Short mmCIF file of C-alpha atoms and ligand atoms in Angstrom, two decimals:
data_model
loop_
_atom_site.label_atom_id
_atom_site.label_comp_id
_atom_site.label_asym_id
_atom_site.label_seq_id
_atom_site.Cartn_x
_atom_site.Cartn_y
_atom_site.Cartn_z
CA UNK A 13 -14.18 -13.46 -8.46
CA UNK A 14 -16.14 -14.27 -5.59
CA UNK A 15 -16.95 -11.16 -3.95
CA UNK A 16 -17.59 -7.36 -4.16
CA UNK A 17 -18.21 -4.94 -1.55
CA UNK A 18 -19.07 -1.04 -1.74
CA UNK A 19 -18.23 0.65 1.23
CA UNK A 20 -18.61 4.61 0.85
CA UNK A 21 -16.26 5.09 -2.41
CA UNK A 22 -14.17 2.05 -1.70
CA UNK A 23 -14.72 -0.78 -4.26
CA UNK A 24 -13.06 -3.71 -2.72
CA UNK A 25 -13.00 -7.07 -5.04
CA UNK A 26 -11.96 -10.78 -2.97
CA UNK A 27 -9.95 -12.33 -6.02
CA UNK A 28 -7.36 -12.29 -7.87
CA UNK A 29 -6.06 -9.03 -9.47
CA UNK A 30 -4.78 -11.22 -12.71
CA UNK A 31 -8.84 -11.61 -13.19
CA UNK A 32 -9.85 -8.63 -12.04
CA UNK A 33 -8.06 -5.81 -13.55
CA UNK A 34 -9.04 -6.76 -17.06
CA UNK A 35 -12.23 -6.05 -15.93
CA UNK A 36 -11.34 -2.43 -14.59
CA UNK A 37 -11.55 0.83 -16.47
CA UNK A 38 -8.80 3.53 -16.27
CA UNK A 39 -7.61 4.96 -12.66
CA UNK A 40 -5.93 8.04 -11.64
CA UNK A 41 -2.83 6.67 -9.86
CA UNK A 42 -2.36 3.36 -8.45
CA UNK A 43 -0.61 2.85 -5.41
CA UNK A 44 0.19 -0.83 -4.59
CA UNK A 45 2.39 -2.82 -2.09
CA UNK A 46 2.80 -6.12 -4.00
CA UNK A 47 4.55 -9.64 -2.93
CA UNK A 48 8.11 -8.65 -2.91
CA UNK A 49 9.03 -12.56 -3.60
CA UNK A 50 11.72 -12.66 -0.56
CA UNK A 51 9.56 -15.77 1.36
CA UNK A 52 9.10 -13.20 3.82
CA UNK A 53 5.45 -14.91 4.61
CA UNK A 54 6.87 -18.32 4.90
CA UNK A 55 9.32 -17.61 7.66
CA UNK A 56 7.49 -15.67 11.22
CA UNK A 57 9.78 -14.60 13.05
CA UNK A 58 9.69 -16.15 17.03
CA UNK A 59 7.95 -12.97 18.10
CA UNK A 60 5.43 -13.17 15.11
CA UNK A 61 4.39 -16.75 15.92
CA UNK A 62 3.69 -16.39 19.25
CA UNK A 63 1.50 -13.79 17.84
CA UNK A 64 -0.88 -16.79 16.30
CA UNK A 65 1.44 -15.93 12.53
CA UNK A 66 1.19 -19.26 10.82
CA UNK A 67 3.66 -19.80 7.50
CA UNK A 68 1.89 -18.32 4.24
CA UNK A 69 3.08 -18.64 0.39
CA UNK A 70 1.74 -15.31 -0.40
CA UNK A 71 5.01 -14.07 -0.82
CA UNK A 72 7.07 -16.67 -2.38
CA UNK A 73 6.87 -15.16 -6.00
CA UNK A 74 7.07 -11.28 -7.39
CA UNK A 75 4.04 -10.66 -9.54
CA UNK A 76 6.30 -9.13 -12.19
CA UNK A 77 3.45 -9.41 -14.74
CA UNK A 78 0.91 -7.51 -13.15
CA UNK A 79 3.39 -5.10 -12.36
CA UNK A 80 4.50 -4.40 -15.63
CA UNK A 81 0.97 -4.14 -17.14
CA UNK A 82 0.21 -1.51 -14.62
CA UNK A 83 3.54 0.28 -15.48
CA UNK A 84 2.32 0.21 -19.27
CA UNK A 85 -1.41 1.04 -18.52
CA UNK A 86 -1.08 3.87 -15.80
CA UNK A 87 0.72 7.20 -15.61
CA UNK A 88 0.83 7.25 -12.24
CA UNK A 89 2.64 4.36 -10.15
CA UNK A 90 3.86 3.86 -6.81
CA UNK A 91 5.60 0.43 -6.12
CA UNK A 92 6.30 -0.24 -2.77
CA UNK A 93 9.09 -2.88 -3.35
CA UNK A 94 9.99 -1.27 -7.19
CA UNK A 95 13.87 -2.39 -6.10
CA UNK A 96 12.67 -6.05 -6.50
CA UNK A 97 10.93 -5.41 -9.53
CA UNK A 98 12.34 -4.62 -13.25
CA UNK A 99 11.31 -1.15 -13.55
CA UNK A 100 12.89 1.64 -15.65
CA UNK A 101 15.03 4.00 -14.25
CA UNK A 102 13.35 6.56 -11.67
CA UNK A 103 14.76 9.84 -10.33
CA UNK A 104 11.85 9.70 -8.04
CA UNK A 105 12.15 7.35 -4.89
CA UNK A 106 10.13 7.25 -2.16
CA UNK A 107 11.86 5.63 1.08
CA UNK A 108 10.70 4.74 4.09
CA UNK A 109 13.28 4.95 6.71
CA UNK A 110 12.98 2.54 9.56
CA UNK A 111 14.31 4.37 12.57
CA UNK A 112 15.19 1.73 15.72
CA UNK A 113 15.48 -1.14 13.51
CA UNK A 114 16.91 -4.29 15.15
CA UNK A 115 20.71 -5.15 13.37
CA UNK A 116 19.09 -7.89 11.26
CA UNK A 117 15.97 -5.82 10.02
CA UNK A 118 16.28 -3.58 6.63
CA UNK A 119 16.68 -0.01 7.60
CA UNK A 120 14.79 1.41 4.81
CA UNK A 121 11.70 -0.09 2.42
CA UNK A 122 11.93 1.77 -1.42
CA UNK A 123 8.71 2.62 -3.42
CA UNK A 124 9.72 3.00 -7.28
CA UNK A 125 7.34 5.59 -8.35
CA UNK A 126 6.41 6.86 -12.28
CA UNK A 127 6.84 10.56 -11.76
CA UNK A 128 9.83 12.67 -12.51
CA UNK A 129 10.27 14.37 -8.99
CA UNK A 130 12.76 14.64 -6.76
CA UNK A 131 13.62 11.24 -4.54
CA UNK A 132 11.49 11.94 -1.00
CA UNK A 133 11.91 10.66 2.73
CA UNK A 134 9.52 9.44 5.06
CA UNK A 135 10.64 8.42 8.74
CA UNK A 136 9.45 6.23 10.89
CA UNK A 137 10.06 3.70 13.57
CA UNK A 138 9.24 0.46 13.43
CA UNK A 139 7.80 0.40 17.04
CA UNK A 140 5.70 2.86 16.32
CA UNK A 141 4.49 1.19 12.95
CA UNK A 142 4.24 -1.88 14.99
CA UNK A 143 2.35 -0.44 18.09
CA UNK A 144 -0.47 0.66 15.07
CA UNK A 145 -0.70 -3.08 14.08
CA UNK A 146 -1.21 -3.98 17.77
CA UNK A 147 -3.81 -1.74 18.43
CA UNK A 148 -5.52 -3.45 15.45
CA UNK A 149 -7.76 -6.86 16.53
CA UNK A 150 -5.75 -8.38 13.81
CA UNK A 151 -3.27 -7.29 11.19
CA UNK A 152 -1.41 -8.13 7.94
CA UNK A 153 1.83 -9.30 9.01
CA UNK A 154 3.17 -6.47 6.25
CA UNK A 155 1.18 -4.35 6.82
CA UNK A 156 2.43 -0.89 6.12
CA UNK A 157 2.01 2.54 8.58
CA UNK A 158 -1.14 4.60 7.73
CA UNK A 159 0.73 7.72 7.60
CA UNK A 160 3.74 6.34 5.21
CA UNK A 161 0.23 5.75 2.85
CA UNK A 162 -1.07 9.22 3.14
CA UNK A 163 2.09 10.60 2.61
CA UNK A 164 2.55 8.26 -0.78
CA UNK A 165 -1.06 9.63 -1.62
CA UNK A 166 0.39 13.71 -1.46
CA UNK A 167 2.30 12.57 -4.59
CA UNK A 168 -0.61 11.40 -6.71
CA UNK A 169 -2.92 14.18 -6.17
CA UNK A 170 -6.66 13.78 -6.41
CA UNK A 171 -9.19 13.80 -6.98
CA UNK A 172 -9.17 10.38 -9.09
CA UNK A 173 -9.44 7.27 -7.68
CA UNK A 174 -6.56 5.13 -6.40
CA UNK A 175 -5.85 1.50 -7.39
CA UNK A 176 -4.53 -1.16 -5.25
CA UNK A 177 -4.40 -4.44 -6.31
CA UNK A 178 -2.58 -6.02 -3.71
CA UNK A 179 -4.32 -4.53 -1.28
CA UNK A 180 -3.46 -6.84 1.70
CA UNK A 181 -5.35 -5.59 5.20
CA UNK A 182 -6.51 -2.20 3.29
CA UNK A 183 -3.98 0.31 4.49
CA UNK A 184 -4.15 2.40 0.71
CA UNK A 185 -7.59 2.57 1.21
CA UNK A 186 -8.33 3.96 4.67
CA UNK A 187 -5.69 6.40 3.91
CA UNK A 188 -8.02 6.95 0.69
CA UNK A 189 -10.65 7.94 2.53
CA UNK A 190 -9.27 9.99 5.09
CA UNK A 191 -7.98 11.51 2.29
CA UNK A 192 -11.27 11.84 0.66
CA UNK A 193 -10.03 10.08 -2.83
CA UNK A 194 -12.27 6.78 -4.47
CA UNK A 195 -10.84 3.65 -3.92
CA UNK A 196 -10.64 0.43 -5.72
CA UNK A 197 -8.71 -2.42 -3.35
CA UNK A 198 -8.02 -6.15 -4.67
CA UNK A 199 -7.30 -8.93 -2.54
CA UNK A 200 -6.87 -12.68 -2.80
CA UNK A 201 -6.58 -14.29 0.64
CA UNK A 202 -9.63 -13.93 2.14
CA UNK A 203 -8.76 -13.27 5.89
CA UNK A 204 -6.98 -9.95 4.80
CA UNK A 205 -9.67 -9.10 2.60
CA UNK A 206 -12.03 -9.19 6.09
CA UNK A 207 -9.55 -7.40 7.31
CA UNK A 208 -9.41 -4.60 4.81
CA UNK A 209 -13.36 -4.11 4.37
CA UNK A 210 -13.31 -3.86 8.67
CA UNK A 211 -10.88 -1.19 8.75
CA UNK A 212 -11.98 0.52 5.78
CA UNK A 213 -15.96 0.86 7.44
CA UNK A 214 -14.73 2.26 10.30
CA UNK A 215 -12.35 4.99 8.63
CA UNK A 216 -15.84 6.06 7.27
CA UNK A 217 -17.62 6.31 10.42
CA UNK A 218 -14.49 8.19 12.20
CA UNK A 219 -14.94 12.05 11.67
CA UNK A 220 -14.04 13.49 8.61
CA UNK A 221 -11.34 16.07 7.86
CA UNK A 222 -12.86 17.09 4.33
CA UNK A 223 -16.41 17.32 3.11
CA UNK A 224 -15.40 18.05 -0.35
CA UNK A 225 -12.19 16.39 -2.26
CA UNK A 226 -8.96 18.67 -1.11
CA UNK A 227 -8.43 20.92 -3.26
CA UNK A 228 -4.61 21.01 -2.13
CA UNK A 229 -2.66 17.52 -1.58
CA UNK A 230 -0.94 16.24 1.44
CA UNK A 231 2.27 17.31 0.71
CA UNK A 232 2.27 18.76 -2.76
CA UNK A 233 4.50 21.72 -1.34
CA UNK A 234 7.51 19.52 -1.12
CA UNK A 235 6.93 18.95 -4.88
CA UNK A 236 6.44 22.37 -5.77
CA UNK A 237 9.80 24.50 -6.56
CA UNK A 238 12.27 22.34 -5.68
CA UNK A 239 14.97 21.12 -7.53
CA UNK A 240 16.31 18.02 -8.49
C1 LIG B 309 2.65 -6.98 0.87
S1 LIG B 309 0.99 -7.45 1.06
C2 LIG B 309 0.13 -5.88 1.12
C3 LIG B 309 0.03 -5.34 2.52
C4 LIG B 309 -0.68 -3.99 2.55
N1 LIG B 309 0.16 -2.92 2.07
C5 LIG B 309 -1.17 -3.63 3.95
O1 LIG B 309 -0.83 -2.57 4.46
O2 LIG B 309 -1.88 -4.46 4.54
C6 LIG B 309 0.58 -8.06 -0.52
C7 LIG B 309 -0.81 -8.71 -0.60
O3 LIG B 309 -1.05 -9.10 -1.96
C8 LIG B 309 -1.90 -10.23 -1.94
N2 LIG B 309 -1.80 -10.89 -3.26
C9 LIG B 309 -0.76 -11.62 -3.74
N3 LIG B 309 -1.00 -12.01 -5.00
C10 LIG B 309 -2.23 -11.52 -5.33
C11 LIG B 309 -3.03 -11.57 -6.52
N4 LIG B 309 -2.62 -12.22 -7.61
N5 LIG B 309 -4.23 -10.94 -6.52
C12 LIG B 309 -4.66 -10.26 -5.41
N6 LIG B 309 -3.94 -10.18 -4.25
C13 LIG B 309 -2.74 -10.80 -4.22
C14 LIG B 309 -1.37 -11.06 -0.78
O4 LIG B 309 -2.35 -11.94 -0.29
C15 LIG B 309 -0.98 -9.98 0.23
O5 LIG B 309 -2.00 -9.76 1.18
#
């Protein structure tokens, strides 16, 4: 491991999570977007390498190793990817639907989750996600729409912290602490790991919604009294 920085309640460790997490006690949820293994990295679109994207291997292979340990060691999961991984059956999906999509982009992104809930919808257009990564001096080329995280975070209430080992640019954990919830963020490539402690430092000095850890979740009524 290299590096560890504390930033508020974020614990954010450069390295990689096969080291790491051995060295980790228990979390409340964890919350991870991991490699989906579809050389995603490895081929930039036109548009993404006139954007300075080089070709990266970060992608090339699923971690389905880590992913299963976490399965086994955690009650409370959220796999953004889960359709790539082999994961038990799940009545409760969480899917991102990608309004505006061009014809050759996936209209939807699936997050396998560990909770027996009903399946839940989040919309949003890529534009939109991809004006919030312009606005950004520098983004993760996957990097996934703020609000999609804070909605994820409504369905592993607090006030625990959050895990994410493959934390890329940070994402889980700014919504973690707009959210008021600890954090605990692992990242290997350094660049994204800048990335992630920069955007995470200024969530903290942005004005807070809660003082005190919410006592109700982000969208906890959608779980309550609904049937499956
Ligand atoms: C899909 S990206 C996560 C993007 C993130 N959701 C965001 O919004 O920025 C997955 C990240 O996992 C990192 N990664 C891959 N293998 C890793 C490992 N063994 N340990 C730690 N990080 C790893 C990659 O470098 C990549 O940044």
């Amino acid at each position: 491991m290299s590096r560890i920085e504390k930033i508020g309640d974020a614990t954010l460790y450069l390295g990689d999570c096969r080291e790491i997490l051995p060295t980790l006690g228990k979390v409340d949820a964890v919350v991870t977007d991991p490699p989906y293994g579809i050389g995603f990295a490895a081929q930039p679109t036109r548009y993404q390498r006139a954007n300075g994207m080089k070709a990266q291997t970060w992608d090339d292979q699923r971690p389905l190793d880590v992913v299963d340990q976490i399965v086994a060691a955690h009650e409370r999961v959220i796999i953004w990817g889960g359709n790539y991984f082999d994961l038990r059956p799940t009545r409760g999906w969480l899917i991102w639907t990608k309004t505006g999509n061009a014809p050759s982009m996936a209209d939807l992104e699936m997050a396998w989750t560990s909770m027996d809930m009903n399946s839940r919808r989040f919309e949003k257009s890529v534009k939109s996600a991809s004006r919030e990564k312009d606005l950004q001096n520098g983004a993760h080329p996957s990097q996934k729409p703020l609000a999609l995280m804070e909605w994820c975070l409504g369905f592993v209430p607090g006030p625990g912290a959050v895990l994410d080992p493959f934390m890329g640019s940070g994402t889980t954990g700014v919504a973690c602490v707009n959210l008021n919830r600890a954090f605990i963020g692992i990242e290997r490539e350094p660049a994204y790991f800048d990335i992630a402690c920069r955007r995470i430092e200024e969530a903290y000095r942005q004005p807070r919604l809660f003082d005190e850890p919410s006592a109700k979740p982000v969208q906890q009524s959608l779980l309550d009294g609904v049937d499956g």
